[in-house]
PDB file of C-alpha atoms in Angstrom:
ATOM      1  CA  MET A  13       0.198  -0.036  -0.001  1.00 52.00           C
ATOM      2  CA  ASN A  14       0.963   3.397  -0.876  1.00 49.00           C
ATOM      3  CA  PRO A  15       2.606   5.199   2.392  1.00 45.00           C
ATOM      4  CA  THR A  16       0.465   8.472   1.598  1.00 40.00           C
ATOM      5  CA  ILE A  17      -2.617   6.612   1.400  1.00 39.00           C
ATOM      6  CA  SER A  18      -1.785   4.710   4.613  1.00 39.00           C
ATOM      7  CA  PHE A  19      -0.885   7.895   6.624  1.00 35.00           C
ATOM      8  CA  ALA A  20      -4.044   9.677   5.235  1.00 34.00           C
ATOM      9  CA  LEU A  21      -6.089   6.739   6.543  1.00 36.00           C
ATOM     10  CA  LEU A  22      -4.591   6.666   9.885  1.00 36.00           C
ATOM     11  CA  LEU A  23      -5.213  10.347  10.062  1.00 35.00           C
ATOM     12  CA  THR A  24      -8.949   9.606   9.198  1.00 39.00           C
ATOM     13  CA  VAL A  25      -9.505   7.088  11.729  1.00 41.00           C
ATOM     14  CA  LEU A  26      -7.608   9.156  14.488  1.00 41.00           C
ATOM     15  CA  GLN A  27      -9.779  12.082  13.718  1.00 41.00           C
ATOM     16  CA  VAL A  28     -13.176   9.899  13.847  1.00 41.00           C
ATOM     17  CA  ALA A  29     -11.849   8.160  17.236  1.00 44.00           C
ATOM     18  CA  ARG A  30     -11.034  11.669  18.507  1.00 47.00           C
ATOM     19  CA  GLY A  31     -14.020  13.610  17.045  1.00 52.00           C
ATOM     20  CA  GLN A  32     -16.698  11.832  19.101  1.00 73.00           C
ATOM     21  CA  LYS A  33     -15.217  11.035  22.620  1.00 89.00           C
ATOM     22  CA  VAL A  34     -17.576  11.297  25.575  1.00 91.00           C
ATOM     23  CA  THR A  35     -15.616  13.303  28.002  1.00 93.00           C
ATOM     24  CA  SER A  36     -18.175  13.262  30.864  1.00 94.00           C
ATOM     25  CA  LEU A  37     -21.640  12.048  31.894  1.00 96.00           C
ATOM     26  CA  THR A  38     -23.413  13.641  34.879  1.00 95.00           C
ATOM     27  CA  ALA A  39     -26.741  13.287  36.635  1.00 96.00           C
ATOM     28  CA  CYS A  40     -28.930  15.793  38.520  1.00 96.00           C
ATOM     29  CA  LEU A  41     -32.443  16.184  39.652  1.00 95.00           C
ATOM     30  CA  VAL A  42     -34.682  19.208  38.123  1.00 93.00           C
ATOM     31  CA  ASP A  43     -38.036  19.155  40.224  1.00 90.00           C
ATOM     32  CA  GLN A  44     -38.904  15.572  39.540  1.00 92.00           C
ATOM     33  CA  SER A  45     -36.845  14.879  36.236  1.00 95.00           C
ATOM     34  CA  LEU A  46     -33.551  13.295  36.057  1.00 96.00           C
ATOM     35  CA  ARG A  47     -31.321  15.244  33.906  1.00 97.00           C
ATOM     36  CA  LEU A  48     -28.366  13.586  32.088  1.00 97.00           C
ATOM     37  CA  ASP A  49     -25.688  15.863  30.529  1.00 96.00           C
ATOM     38  CA  CYS A  50     -23.258  14.101  28.335  1.00 95.00           C
ATOM     39  CA  ARG A  51     -20.463  16.263  27.315  1.00 94.00           C
ATOM     40  CA  HIS A  52     -18.155  15.188  24.400  1.00 91.00           C
ATOM     41  CA  GLU A  53     -15.602  16.307  22.104  1.00 88.00           C
ATOM     42  CA  ASN A  54     -16.888  17.589  18.586  1.00 81.00           C
ATOM     43  CA  SER A  55     -13.788  17.907  16.292  1.00 78.00           C
ATOM     44  CA  THR A  56     -15.513  16.397  13.219  1.00 76.00           C
ATOM     45  CA  THR A  57     -18.124  17.601  10.898  1.00 76.00           C
ATOM     46  CA  SER A  58     -19.734  13.949  10.267  1.00 76.00           C
ATOM     47  CA  PRO A  59     -23.035  13.370  12.233  1.00 78.00           C
ATOM     48  CA  ILE A  60     -22.952  11.878  15.509  1.00 82.00           C
ATOM     49  CA  GLN A  61     -25.108   9.176  16.563  1.00 88.00           C
ATOM     50  CA  TYR A  62     -25.970   8.742  20.173  1.00 92.00           C
ATOM     51  CA  GLU A  63     -27.752   6.671  22.610  1.00 95.00           C
ATOM     52  CA  PHE A  64     -28.994   6.991  26.255  1.00 97.00           C
ATOM     53  CA  SER A  65     -29.679   3.710  27.902  1.00 97.00           C
ATOM     54  CA  LEU A  66     -30.367   2.522  31.649  1.00 97.00           C
ATOM     55  CA  THR A  67     -29.027  -0.757  32.809  1.00 96.00           C
ATOM     56  CA  ARG A  68     -31.060  -2.158  35.670  1.00 94.00           C
ATOM     57  CA  GLU A  69     -31.092  -5.675  36.888  1.00 92.00           C
ATOM     58  CA  LYS A  70     -28.478  -6.733  34.101  1.00 93.00           C
ATOM     59  CA  LYS A  71     -31.199  -5.633  31.593  1.00 95.00           C
ATOM     60  CA  LYS A  72     -30.300  -2.749  29.092  1.00 95.00           C
ATOM     61  CA  HIS A  73     -33.325  -0.198  28.518  1.00 96.00           C
ATOM     62  CA  VAL A  74     -32.793   2.176  25.306  1.00 96.00           C
ATOM     63  CA  LEU A  75     -34.338   5.334  26.585  1.00 96.00           C
ATOM     64  CA  TYR A  76     -33.681   7.693  23.580  1.00 96.00           C
ATOM     65  CA  GLY A  77     -31.309   8.056  20.662  1.00 94.00           C
ATOM     66  CA  THR A  78     -30.520   7.409  17.008  1.00 92.00           C
ATOM     67  CA  MET A  79     -28.806   3.944  17.420  1.00 90.00           C
ATOM     68  CA  GLY A  80     -31.201   1.716  19.281  1.00 86.00           C
ATOM     69  CA  VAL A  81     -35.020   1.772  19.470  1.00 92.00           C
ATOM     70  CA  PRO A  82     -36.358   3.232  22.784  1.00 93.00           C
ATOM     71  CA  GLU A  83     -38.556   1.175  24.916  1.00 93.00           C
ATOM     72  CA  HIS A  84     -42.149   2.240  24.738  1.00 92.00           C
ATOM     73  CA  SER A  85     -42.622   2.862  28.460  1.00 91.00           C
ATOM     74  CA  TYR A  86     -39.785   5.593  28.212  1.00 94.00           C
ATOM     75  CA  ARG A  87     -40.754   7.551  25.110  1.00 92.00           C
ATOM     76  CA  SER A  88     -43.327   9.752  26.485  1.00 93.00           C
ATOM     77  CA  ARG A  89     -41.108  10.399  29.552  1.00 95.00           C
ATOM     78  CA  THR A  90     -37.936  11.588  27.891  1.00 96.00           C
ATOM     79  CA  ASN A  91     -36.959  15.104  26.459  1.00 95.00           C
ATOM     80  CA  PHE A  92     -33.805  15.740  24.513  1.00 96.00           C
ATOM     81  CA  THR A  93     -31.822  18.865  23.744  1.00 94.00           C
ATOM     82  CA  SER A  94     -28.237  18.793  21.780  1.00 91.00           C
ATOM     83  CA  LYS A  95     -25.940  21.442  21.487  1.00 86.00           C
ATOM     84  CA  TYR A  96     -22.304  21.675  19.725  1.00 81.00           C
ATOM     85  CA  ASN A  97     -20.659  19.718  22.410  1.00 87.00           C
ATOM     86  CA  ILE A  98     -23.353  18.459  24.930  1.00 91.00           C
ATOM     87  CA  LYS A  99     -26.419  16.354  24.634  1.00 94.00           C
ATOM     88  CA  VAL A 100     -29.074  16.422  27.475  1.00 96.00           C
ATOM     89  CA  LEU A 101     -31.681  13.952  28.204  1.00 97.00           C
ATOM     90  CA  TYR A 102     -34.489  14.699  30.940  1.00 97.00           C
ATOM     91  CA  LEU A 103     -36.267  11.522  31.972  1.00 97.00           C
ATOM     92  CA  SER A 104     -39.676  12.947  33.672  1.00 96.00           C
ATOM     93  CA  SER A 105     -41.488  11.498  36.936  1.00 95.00           C
ATOM     94  CA  PHE A 106     -38.047  10.007  38.299  1.00 95.00           C
ATOM     95  CA  THR A 107     -38.784   7.447  40.983  1.00 93.00           C
ATOM     96  CA  THR A 108     -36.609   4.683  42.773  1.00 94.00           C
ATOM     97  CA  LYS A 109     -37.766   2.238  40.043  1.00 94.00           C
ATOM     98  CA  ASP A 110     -35.548   4.152  37.496  1.00 95.00           C
ATOM     99  CA  GLU A 111     -32.348   3.866  39.536  1.00 96.00           C
ATOM    100  CA  GLY A 112     -29.463   1.983  37.789  1.00 96.00           C
ATOM    101  CA  THR A 113     -26.405   2.739  35.627  1.00 97.00           C
ATOM    102  CA  TYR A 114     -27.163   5.295  32.772  1.00 97.00           C
ATOM    103  CA  THR A 115     -24.965   5.319  29.622  1.00 97.00           C
ATOM    104  CA  CYS A 116     -24.297   7.923  27.228  1.00 96.00           C
ATOM    105  CA  GLU A 117     -23.090   6.211  24.038  1.00 94.00           C
ATOM    106  CA  LEU A 118     -21.581   8.077  20.873  1.00 91.00           C
ATOM    107  CA  ARG A 119     -20.654   6.634  17.397  1.00 86.00           C
ATOM    108  CA  LEU A 120     -19.774   8.530  14.221  1.00 78.00           C
ATOM    109  CA  SER A 121     -22.356   7.912  11.571  1.00 69.00           C
ATOM    110  CA  GLY A 122     -21.086   5.038   8.900  1.00 64.00           C
ATOM    111  CA  GLN A 123     -18.486   3.842  11.422  1.00 55.00           C
ATOM    112  CA  PRO A 124     -19.840   1.324  13.628  1.00 55.00           C
ATOM    113  CA  PRO A 125     -16.913  -0.035  15.427  1.00 58.00           C
ATOM    114  CA  ILE A 126     -15.535   3.190  16.813  1.00 72.00           C
ATOM    115  CA  THR A 127     -17.754   4.114  19.602  1.00 84.00           C
ATOM    116  CA  SER A 128     -17.187   6.231  23.039  1.00 90.00           C
ATOM    117  CA  SER A 129     -19.491   5.885  26.027  1.00 93.00           C
ATOM    118  CA  LYS A 130     -19.474   7.024  29.906  1.00 95.00           C
ATOM    119  CA  ASN A 131     -21.622   5.546  32.606  1.00 96.00           C
ATOM    120  CA  VAL A 132     -23.150   7.119  35.934  1.00 96.00           C
ATOM    121  CA  SER A 133     -24.679   5.155  38.823  1.00 96.00           C
ATOM    122  CA  VAL A 134     -27.944   7.045  39.804  1.00 96.00           C
ATOM    123  CA  LEU A 135     -29.417   6.543  43.054  1.00 95.00           C
ATOM    124  CA  ARG A 136     -32.353   8.724  43.827  1.00 92.00           C
ATOM    125  CA  ASP A 137     -31.673   9.892  47.374  1.00 92.00           C
ATOM    126  CA  LYS A 138     -28.073  10.794  46.207  1.00 92.00           C
ATOM    127  CA  LEU A 139     -28.756  12.874  43.320  1.00 92.00           C
ATOM    128  CA  VAL A 140     -28.032  16.692  43.694  1.00 92.00           C
ATOM    129  CA  LYS A 141     -30.383  19.517  42.368  1.00 92.00           C
ATOM    130  CA  CYS A 142     -29.445  20.865  38.943  1.00 89.00           C
ATOM    131  CA  GLU A 143     -30.465  24.625  39.449  1.00 69.00           C
ATOM    132  CA  GLY A 144     -27.237  26.208  40.672  1.00 56.00           C
ATOM    133  CA  ILE A 145     -25.005  23.767  38.654  1.00 44.00           C
ATOM    134  CA  SER A 146     -26.740  24.151  35.365  1.00 45.00           C
ATOM    135  CA  LEU A 147     -26.614  27.938  35.473  1.00 42.00           C
ATOM    136  CA  LEU A 148     -23.108  28.370  36.244  1.00 44.00           C
ATOM    137  CA  ALA A 149     -21.676  25.203  34.051  1.00 47.00           C
ATOM    138  CA  GLN A 150     -23.954  25.782  30.989  1.00 49.00           C
ATOM    139  CA  ASN A 151     -24.293  29.440  30.387  1.00 51.00           C
ATOM    140  CA  THR A 152     -21.376  31.485  31.914  1.00 56.00           C
ATOM    141  CA  SER A 153     -21.586  34.397  29.569  1.00 62.00           C
ATOM    142  CA  TRP A 154     -24.302  36.504  31.712  1.00 56.00           C
ATOM    143  CA  LEU A 155     -21.809  36.337  34.738  1.00 61.00           C
ATOM    144  CA  LEU A 156     -18.847  37.345  32.297  1.00 61.00           C
ATOM    145  CA  LEU A 157     -21.126  40.194  31.004  1.00 63.00           C
ATOM    146  CA  LEU A 158     -21.944  41.293  34.588  1.00 63.00           C
ATOM    147  CA  LEU A 159     -18.377  41.240  35.728  1.00 65.00           C
ATOM    148  CA  LEU A 160     -17.106  43.353  32.618  1.00 69.00           C
ATOM    149  CA  SER A 161     -19.813  45.827  32.986  1.00 68.00           C
ATOM    150  CA  LEU A 162     -19.329  46.695  36.636  1.00 67.00           C
ATOM    151  CA  PRO A 163     -16.682  49.391  35.956  1.00 73.00           C
ATOM    152  CA  LEU A 164     -18.749  50.968  33.555  1.00 65.00           C
ATOM    153  CA  LEU A 165     -21.788  50.966  35.798  1.00 64.00           C
ATOM    154  CA  GLN A 166     -19.564  52.271  38.831  1.00 69.00           C
ATOM    155  CA  ALA A 167     -18.031  55.002  36.382  1.00 71.00           C
ATOM    156  CA  MET A 168     -21.642  56.208  35.528  1.00 71.00           C
ATOM    157  CA  ASP A 169     -22.630  56.372  39.256  1.00 72.00           C
ATOM    158  CA  PHE A 170     -25.292  53.613  38.699  1.00 63.00           C
ATOM    159  CA  ILE A 171     -23.766  51.499  41.520  1.00 66.00           C
ATOM    160  CA  SER A 172     -21.075  52.150  44.419  1.00 64.00           C
ATOM    161  CA  LEU A 173     -18.747  49.369  45.538  1.00 60.00           C
TER     162      LEU A 173
END
């Protein structure tokens, strides 16, 4: 095989493997809903396939995604949002019956053997509330804007420190 083609193929495989790596999976409680935040690298333009699942009593239950078929009992309870490098799943009416190991799995379209996943063990009485976490972790631009505008507000005598 031509060395140039081999090198190009190796770079493509490395980019594919790096382009969809799950960096973290966290769980928290919003009112009575479980929220799963699946953060991942996004250094590729290829579409990313994903799947959220729950393993309970050694049985895998697909909750939501593009790789597997979600179980009927979860379809009406899930809500999904996706941004550049985070996929968020909400599971409403979360109870102790929903406790178990949750998994976020990513795969690049057309590349079945290359997957990346993370697990998180979820117990209802051990979950933290999301409100304070999500505001600071998800969107810090308002905080930065406030800090940058303080000198201007102080100079215009709107506030005094």
